[in-house]
Amino acid sequence: MTLSVVLVLAIVVAAVVLFVTEWLRYDVVGILVLLALALLGLITHEQALEGFSNEAVVTIAAVLVLSGGLARTGVANLVGRYVLRLAGESRFRLILVIMVTAGVLSGIMNDIAVTALMLPVVIDIARRLGQPASRLLMPLAFACLLGGMTTLIGTAPNILIAGALGDAGYEPFGMFAFTPVGGTVLVAGVAYMLFIGRHLLPVRTRESDSGDNVDLGGAYELSETLFAIELPADSPLHGRTLVESRLGMALGLNVLAVLRGGERHLAPRADFPLKGGDRLIVEGRREPLLALQSWKHLGRPGERLPVIEDLISEDVGLAELSVGEGSALVGRSLAASDFRMRYRVHVLALTRGETIQRTHFQREELSAGDALLVLGRLEQLEQLRTAPEFSRVAVLGQDDVAERRQVEPRLLRVTIPRGSLLAGRTLADSRLGQAFGLTVLEIIRGSDPRSLPAPDDVLQAEDTLLIEGRPEDLGILDALQDLVVTSETPDVEELESGSVGLAEITLSPRTALIGQTLRGLRFREKYGLSVLAIWRGGRAYHSNVRIRDMKLELGDALLVYGRRRRLVGLAEDPDFVVLAEEGREAFRESRAPVAALIMASVIAVVSLGWLPIFIMAPTGALLMVLTGCLAVDEVYRVIEWKVIMLIAGMLGLGVAMQETGAAELVATNVLGSIGALGSLPLIAGLFLITALSAQIMPTAAVAVLMSPIALSSAADLGLAPQALLMVVAVGASCAFLSPFGHAVNLLVMGAGGYRVTDYTKVGVGMLLVVLAVVMLVLPIIWPLVP
């Protein structure tokens, strides 16, 4: 074994580890592999760049554009909707029609696009027939995977394997070379699902069985978190808007409706004004409101209001900081830079030119020359003199403080009454700052003042708090404590109308939002919809406070509420798939015949051998744009750039495995040993290695890695390379055992309420059926002996 072989195999192992652990995105892994091969001299610099101009890469990108044209003009939707009408109400026939339709469409379209287009249609049919969507969506996903095996353009592994065969000096696979084996696999897979698999599918009643009525509220157990509150007639919230009431910020409540004088105001905007006597239908947890009421009203000592001098003591003082040119703080807000924790001082006011801001400046982006009035311990203020972020640090004396009356913060003094359950809580638990904008600057306990208390300092009864904040913010705290929880049990159906309602969305497989939170995305502000629950791992998560800080994951389904017209805007966002027909982006149905004709022409020309696929597919893609089936901007959306970068990077690894002899080594020591047992064990071994790899690695990467091994095995054993590569093609598309094997599985996971084990339970049988077909049928169509 040479050093080159060792290095190549080490890179293979490292790539597999990174794919499995997902420490890095798979496209980044592909580029890292390519750079490692080039830097180590395992491939030439020219070979490193050949992947980006490879015929297979160009073809895959063009096929994605063709598929996007069919999707955008509604061809797939029209076909799917028409055919599904034939299914009637029988679940047997429904699964049959869904799988056949999805399988056929996936032979000429990207399987993710087919799943995304049929998903709302299947869910709509399931609800109308009272069928759990969990009984239909996994068959849809599996059919898309099976259908991709039937043609050259059905899936990326087929195109890559055809390219590998051509690069090895053989005639590449044609458009329908995959159809005999792939079609048989599709038929066998549908039969398995009809007679065995459907009995293994879980019954997750996330939708009601009430015929035409869509009960998303019941699916997400929304009634458990719905309740009504009433504003007293003399409430201080009278005249304030919903956002000013801090019902969401302080209590984590989503206001779904305001009932006033017999009128229902559904999905009120953030600037909706409240009135005394309003009844609010809210979603969230009662506990934060009840806990707030248990605090009792904070006392207001009758003495004078505190002034800025009250903040100064022997070890605490004030300073003025000037943000310098080129400071790391320029362009960042105090909140984003975690200013208080980083510099251990508290900002009381911000002065910019002639403008003084004493409130609501925490999220203001700082500029050079801004002056910050800060409170801190004297030793800390002195240390700031050496901080490079500030061009000037001036610690203020008594005379300096008196001159700055115009920037004096708004200070309040309150006391914690006896019996208040606020006693015993830490400052952090009280959420006075985060929820109400009230910052505790000092705790006075007896004759012992504690300036700038830490978040973990515990409050006690009869403590006096020196607070920075506005009197009206304190008034809102009092008003929330006076809210009345009524005995009314809200009806979810009363929250919907022709223009307002509930809808379900899921994350697109192409989303860039994984790991982000709803709070960070400012979801409500951006889309005008409230997220009421997240479905993950077979259960619903509620509470505005909890879910807005949950990191989003692939497979999540989100229950949103708001104006239905907002769903159309959400449907145009490539990060989401709206699981409702009403939220679907409008199709260009007038261009549907043109798109269908273009796709048929591409297939016909390639099938007849007039032009190769890598020429005809880009031609068809260009025609999709020129005829208005697809806009230019949409072209960049439909191409899966992460997949393109992955393939371009991994193709270099395939070259390195061939040229260094690593592929021959693996073929001789692994497949050679299995081949000694006979042709059928060889087929089974190659298939299982490929299929199991597809459960943990991108299918395109599996095809690139296994193709040179299959070619080397064919050469060593004197077998037909076409037969072994066809085994690899089928195995690479068998990502049935987990939701993470392929994007179509993740796409239906949240909508179907599936758990990881559900895929394994149904997928093992499907994998064995495909293996049986490959062992029995493939050698007849593609003989092993040339």
mmCIF file of C-alpha atoms in Angstrom, residues 301-527:
data_model
loop_
_atom_site.group_PDB
_atom_site.id
_atom_site.type_symbol
_atom_site.label_atom_id
_atom_site.label_comp_id
_atom_site.label_asym_id
_atom_site.label_seq_id
_atom_site.Cartn_x
_atom_site.Cartn_y
_atom_site.Cartn_z
ATOM 1 C CA PRO A 301 -42.270 55.349 48.809
ATOM 2 C CA GLY A 302 -43.748 58.816 49.203
ATOM 3 C CA GLU A 303 -40.366 60.540 49.317
ATOM 4 C CA ARG A 304 -38.873 62.446 46.391
ATOM 5 C CA LEU A 305 -37.936 60.709 43.172
ATOM 6 C CA PRO A 306 -34.289 59.671 43.017
ATOM 7 C CA VAL A 307 -31.814 61.850 41.129
ATOM 8 C CA ILE A 308 -28.560 61.061 39.399
ATOM 9 C CA GLU A 309 -26.456 61.909 42.487
ATOM 10 C CA ASP A 310 -28.193 59.075 44.375
ATOM 11 C CA LEU A 311 -26.317 56.611 42.195
ATOM 12 C CA ILE A 312 -22.891 57.739 43.377
ATOM 13 C CA SER A 313 -21.145 56.270 46.436
ATOM 14 C CA GLU A 314 -17.614 55.724 47.698
ATOM 15 C CA ASP A 315 -16.934 52.902 45.238
ATOM 16 C CA VAL A 316 -19.489 53.622 42.487
ATOM 17 C CA GLY A 317 -19.302 56.508 40.049
ATOM 18 C CA LEU A 318 -20.280 57.860 36.668
ATOM 19 C CA ALA A 319 -18.187 58.212 33.526
ATOM 20 C CA GLU A 320 -18.625 59.433 29.988
ATOM 21 C CA LEU A 321 -17.255 57.215 27.232
ATOM 22 C CA SER A 322 -16.725 58.364 23.642
ATOM 23 C CA VAL A 323 -16.847 55.712 20.921
ATOM 24 C CA GLY A 324 -13.690 56.080 18.838
ATOM 25 C CA GLU A 325 -13.135 55.936 15.085
ATOM 26 C CA GLY A 326 -12.562 52.351 14.010
ATOM 27 C CA SER A 327 -13.922 51.039 17.319
ATOM 28 C CA ALA A 328 -15.172 47.460 17.316
ATOM 29 C CA LEU A 329 -18.430 48.850 18.714
ATOM 30 C CA VAL A 330 -19.208 50.931 15.601
ATOM 31 C CA GLY A 331 -22.134 49.393 13.741
ATOM 32 C CA ARG A 332 -23.104 47.198 16.699
ATOM 33 C CA SER A 333 -25.735 47.780 19.331
ATOM 34 C CA LEU A 334 -25.245 47.629 23.088
ATOM 35 C CA ALA A 335 -27.398 44.509 23.194
ATOM 36 C CA ALA A 336 -25.524 42.757 20.383
ATOM 37 C CA SER A 337 -22.136 43.515 21.943
ATOM 38 C CA ASP A 338 -23.345 42.379 25.404
ATOM 39 C CA PHE A 339 -21.999 45.713 26.676
ATOM 40 C CA ARG A 340 -22.922 45.370 30.348
ATOM 41 C CA MET A 341 -21.393 41.923 30.798
ATOM 42 C CA ARG A 342 -18.351 42.730 28.688
ATOM 43 C CA TYR A 343 -17.367 46.011 30.324
ATOM 44 C CA ARG A 344 -19.177 45.511 33.683
ATOM 45 C CA VAL A 345 -20.826 48.940 33.555
ATOM 46 C CA HIS A 346 -24.397 50.036 32.935
ATOM 47 C CA VAL A 347 -25.271 52.573 30.223
ATOM 48 C CA LEU A 348 -27.703 55.228 31.483
ATOM 49 C CA ALA A 349 -27.953 57.413 28.382
ATOM 50 C CA LEU A 350 -26.655 57.805 24.843
ATOM 51 C CA THR A 351 -25.829 61.205 23.338
ATOM 52 C CA ARG A 352 -25.403 61.596 19.582
ATOM 53 C CA GLY A 353 -24.779 65.161 18.504
ATOM 54 C CA GLU A 354 -27.552 67.253 20.048
ATOM 55 C CA THR A 355 -29.839 64.250 20.586
ATOM 56 C CA ILE A 356 -30.024 62.604 24.018
ATOM 57 C CA GLN A 357 -31.600 59.147 24.339
ATOM 58 C CA ARG A 358 -32.462 57.966 27.830
ATOM 59 C CA THR A 359 -34.612 54.978 26.813
ATOM 60 C CA HIS A 360 -34.917 52.456 23.993
ATOM 61 C CA PHE A 361 -31.322 52.796 22.835
ATOM 62 C CA GLN A 362 -30.110 49.270 23.653
ATOM 63 C CA ARG A 363 -30.624 48.095 20.061
ATOM 64 C CA GLU A 364 -29.424 51.317 18.438
ATOM 65 C CA GLU A 365 -26.324 50.808 16.286
ATOM 66 C CA LEU A 366 -23.440 52.847 17.671
ATOM 67 C CA SER A 367 -21.514 55.398 15.632
ATOM 68 C CA ALA A 368 -18.102 56.972 16.082
ATOM 69 C CA GLY A 369 -18.391 60.012 18.366
ATOM 70 C CA ASP A 370 -21.357 58.672 20.362
ATOM 71 C CA ALA A 371 -21.114 59.537 24.067
ATOM 72 C CA LEU A 372 -22.247 56.968 26.630
ATOM 73 C CA LEU A 373 -23.079 57.933 30.214
ATOM 74 C CA VAL A 374 -22.235 54.834 32.267
ATOM 75 C CA LEU A 375 -22.514 53.760 35.891
ATOM 76 C CA GLY A 376 -19.897 51.437 37.326
ATOM 77 C CA ARG A 377 -17.472 50.671 40.095
ATOM 78 C CA LEU A 378 -14.609 53.154 40.167
ATOM 79 C CA GLU A 379 -11.897 50.546 39.653
ATOM 80 C CA GLN A 380 -13.712 49.271 36.579
ATOM 81 C CA LEU A 381 -14.143 52.776 35.198
ATOM 82 C CA GLU A 382 -10.404 53.341 35.553
ATOM 83 C CA GLN A 383 -9.687 50.135 33.639
ATOM 84 C CA LEU A 384 -11.790 51.406 30.730
ATOM 85 C CA ARG A 385 -9.217 54.142 30.115
ATOM 86 C CA THR A 386 -7.041 51.541 28.367
ATOM 87 C CA ALA A 387 -9.878 50.021 26.314
ATOM 88 C CA PRO A 388 -9.169 50.607 22.579
ATOM 89 C CA GLU A 389 -12.888 50.940 21.782
ATOM 90 C CA PHE A 390 -13.119 54.376 23.440
ATOM 91 C CA SER A 391 -11.359 57.546 22.345
ATOM 92 C CA ARG A 392 -12.103 59.278 25.669
ATOM 93 C CA VAL A 393 -12.993 58.045 29.163
ATOM 94 C CA ALA A 394 -13.888 60.784 31.651
ATOM 95 C CA VAL A 395 -14.763 59.790 35.219
ATOM 96 C CA LEU A 396 -17.165 62.457 36.497
ATOM 97 C CA GLY A 397 -16.878 64.339 39.755
ATOM 98 C CA GLN A 398 -19.803 65.878 41.671
ATOM 99 C CA ASP A 399 -19.593 69.133 39.693
ATOM 100 C CA ASP A 400 -19.510 67.227 36.394
ATOM 101 C CA VAL A 401 -22.563 65.215 37.428
ATOM 102 C CA ALA A 402 -24.547 68.375 38.204
ATOM 103 C CA GLU A 403 -23.764 69.705 34.733
ATOM 104 C CA ARG A 404 -25.292 66.632 33.145
ATOM 105 C CA ARG A 405 -28.812 67.036 34.462
ATOM 106 C CA GLN A 406 -30.060 67.052 30.864
ATOM 107 C CA VAL A 407 -28.924 63.434 30.388
ATOM 108 C CA GLU A 408 -30.185 62.310 33.769
ATOM 109 C CA PRO A 409 -31.825 58.880 33.478
ATOM 110 C CA ARG A 410 -35.370 58.287 34.617
ATOM 111 C CA LEU A 411 -35.040 56.809 38.093
ATOM 112 C CA LEU A 412 -37.725 55.211 40.245
ATOM 113 C CA ARG A 413 -37.781 53.795 43.752
ATOM 114 C CA VAL A 414 -40.017 50.823 44.653
ATOM 115 C CA THR A 415 -40.323 48.394 47.549
ATOM 116 C CA ILE A 416 -41.163 44.697 47.622
ATOM 117 C CA PRO A 417 -44.178 44.188 49.930
ATOM 118 C CA ARG A 418 -44.406 41.456 52.534
ATOM 119 C CA GLY A 419 -45.975 38.295 51.197
ATOM 120 C CA SER A 420 -44.845 39.022 47.638
ATOM 121 C CA LEU A 421 -43.644 35.923 45.806
ATOM 122 C CA LEU A 422 -41.068 38.134 44.151
ATOM 123 C CA ALA A 423 -39.134 37.645 47.369
ATOM 124 C CA GLY A 424 -36.789 34.682 47.003
ATOM 125 C CA ARG A 425 -36.359 35.152 43.277
ATOM 126 C CA THR A 426 -33.121 36.240 41.673
ATOM 127 C CA LEU A 427 -32.988 39.376 39.578
ATOM 128 C CA ALA A 428 -32.619 37.230 36.469
ATOM 129 C CA ASP A 429 -35.721 35.180 37.366
ATOM 130 C CA SER A 430 -37.758 38.326 37.951
ATOM 131 C CA ARG A 431 -37.216 39.399 34.305
ATOM 132 C CA LEU A 432 -37.833 43.005 35.354
ATOM 133 C CA GLY A 433 -35.355 44.209 32.776
ATOM 134 C CA GLN A 434 -36.135 41.891 29.872
ATOM 135 C CA ALA A 435 -39.908 41.907 30.291
ATOM 136 C CA PHE A 436 -40.652 45.425 31.523
ATOM 137 C CA GLY A 437 -37.611 47.531 30.661
ATOM 138 C CA LEU A 438 -36.914 48.182 34.371
ATOM 139 C CA THR A 439 -33.226 47.897 35.283
ATOM 140 C CA VAL A 440 -32.361 47.490 38.976
ATOM 141 C CA LEU A 441 -29.351 49.719 39.697
ATOM 142 C CA GLU A 442 -29.309 49.332 43.463
ATOM 143 C CA ILE A 443 -30.870 47.172 46.171
ATOM 144 C CA ILE A 444 -31.262 48.824 49.580
ATOM 145 C CA ARG A 445 -31.741 46.304 52.362
ATOM 146 C CA GLY A 446 -31.978 48.057 55.705
ATOM 147 C CA SER A 447 -28.983 50.378 55.746
ATOM 148 C CA ASP A 448 -26.974 48.227 53.331
ATOM 149 C CA PRO A 449 -27.109 49.492 49.716
ATOM 150 C CA ARG A 450 -25.878 47.120 46.996
ATOM 151 C CA SER A 451 -25.005 49.011 43.819
ATOM 152 C CA LEU A 452 -25.101 47.295 40.427
ATOM 153 C CA PRO A 453 -26.391 43.971 41.768
ATOM 154 C CA ALA A 454 -25.554 40.767 39.875
ATOM 155 C CA PRO A 455 -28.223 38.754 38.003
ATOM 156 C CA ASP A 456 -28.036 36.001 40.638
ATOM 157 C CA ASP A 457 -28.636 38.346 43.605
ATOM 158 C CA VAL A 458 -31.740 37.201 45.502
ATOM 159 C CA LEU A 459 -34.508 39.680 46.300
ATOM 160 C CA GLN A 460 -36.143 39.808 49.731
ATOM 161 C CA ALA A 461 -39.356 41.236 51.167
ATOM 162 C CA GLU A 462 -39.137 44.918 52.110
ATOM 163 C CA ASP A 463 -36.143 45.466 49.812
ATOM 164 C CA THR A 464 -36.078 48.924 48.257
ATOM 165 C CA LEU A 465 -35.052 48.910 44.607
ATOM 166 C CA LEU A 466 -33.559 51.878 42.793
ATOM 167 C CA ILE A 467 -34.715 51.323 39.219
ATOM 168 C CA GLU A 468 -33.954 52.911 35.892
ATOM 169 C CA GLY A 469 -37.124 53.071 33.838
ATOM 170 C CA ARG A 470 -40.172 55.060 32.938
ATOM 171 C CA PRO A 471 -43.147 55.482 35.296
ATOM 172 C CA GLU A 472 -45.385 54.225 32.509
ATOM 173 C CA ASP A 473 -43.391 50.947 32.365
ATOM 174 C CA LEU A 474 -44.067 50.488 36.063
ATOM 175 C CA GLY A 475 -47.711 51.281 35.342
ATOM 176 C CA ILE A 476 -47.825 48.499 32.732
ATOM 177 C CA LEU A 477 -46.495 46.071 35.353
ATOM 178 C CA ASP A 478 -49.353 47.111 37.649
ATOM 179 C CA ALA A 479 -51.871 46.802 34.806
ATOM 180 C CA LEU A 480 -50.794 43.261 33.941
ATOM 181 C CA GLN A 481 -51.177 42.269 37.574
ATOM 182 C CA ASP A 482 -54.801 43.490 37.433
ATOM 183 C CA LEU A 483 -55.778 41.351 34.439
ATOM 184 C CA VAL A 484 -58.616 38.902 35.103
ATOM 185 C CA VAL A 485 -58.470 35.325 33.818
ATOM 186 C CA THR A 486 -62.054 34.447 32.850
ATOM 187 C CA SER A 487 -63.700 31.034 33.039
ATOM 188 C CA GLU A 488 -64.446 31.149 29.308
ATOM 189 C CA THR A 489 -63.115 28.277 27.204
ATOM 190 C CA PRO A 490 -62.303 29.719 23.763
ATOM 191 C CA ASP A 491 -63.325 27.755 20.679
ATOM 192 C CA VAL A 492 -60.563 27.426 18.089
ATOM 193 C CA GLU A 493 -63.082 27.612 15.239
ATOM 194 C CA GLU A 494 -64.154 31.081 16.373
ATOM 195 C CA LEU A 495 -60.630 32.323 15.710
ATOM 196 C CA GLU A 496 -60.919 31.701 11.968
ATOM 197 C CA SER A 497 -62.697 33.528 9.191
ATOM 198 C CA GLY A 498 -62.436 33.895 5.446
ATOM 199 C CA SER A 499 -59.421 36.169 5.797
ATOM 200 C CA VAL A 500 -57.820 34.911 9.037
ATOM 201 C CA GLY A 501 -56.912 31.410 10.095
ATOM 202 C CA LEU A 502 -54.447 28.727 11.079
ATOM 203 C CA ALA A 503 -51.986 27.087 8.715
ATOM 204 C CA GLU A 504 -49.163 24.609 8.885
ATOM 205 C CA ILE A 505 -45.733 25.184 7.373
ATOM 206 C CA THR A 506 -42.540 23.188 7.353
ATOM 207 C CA LEU A 507 -38.913 23.968 6.643
ATOM 208 C CA SER A 508 -37.766 23.488 3.067
ATOM 209 C CA PRO A 509 -34.897 21.024 2.506
ATOM 210 C CA ARG A 510 -33.005 23.970 0.990
ATOM 211 C CA THR A 511 -33.539 26.198 4.024
ATOM 212 C CA ALA A 512 -30.717 28.266 5.451
ATOM 213 C CA LEU A 513 -32.511 28.682 8.793
ATOM 214 C CA ILE A 514 -31.297 25.534 10.560
ATOM 215 C CA GLY A 515 -29.996 26.433 14.017
ATOM 216 C CA GLN A 516 -31.661 29.854 14.031
ATOM 217 C CA THR A 517 -34.490 30.897 16.358
ATOM 218 C CA LEU A 518 -37.820 32.595 15.702
ATOM 219 C CA ARG A 519 -36.687 35.464 17.911
ATOM 220 C CA GLY A 520 -33.496 35.909 15.900
ATOM 221 C CA LEU A 521 -35.431 35.750 12.628
ATOM 222 C CA ARG A 522 -37.976 38.304 13.883
ATOM 223 C CA PHE A 523 -40.502 35.954 12.322
ATOM 224 C CA ARG A 524 -43.649 37.854 13.262
ATOM 225 C CA GLU A 525 -42.273 41.207 12.153
ATOM 226 C CA LYS A 526 -41.004 39.776 8.862
ATOM 227 C CA TYR A 527 -43.944 37.608 7.829
#
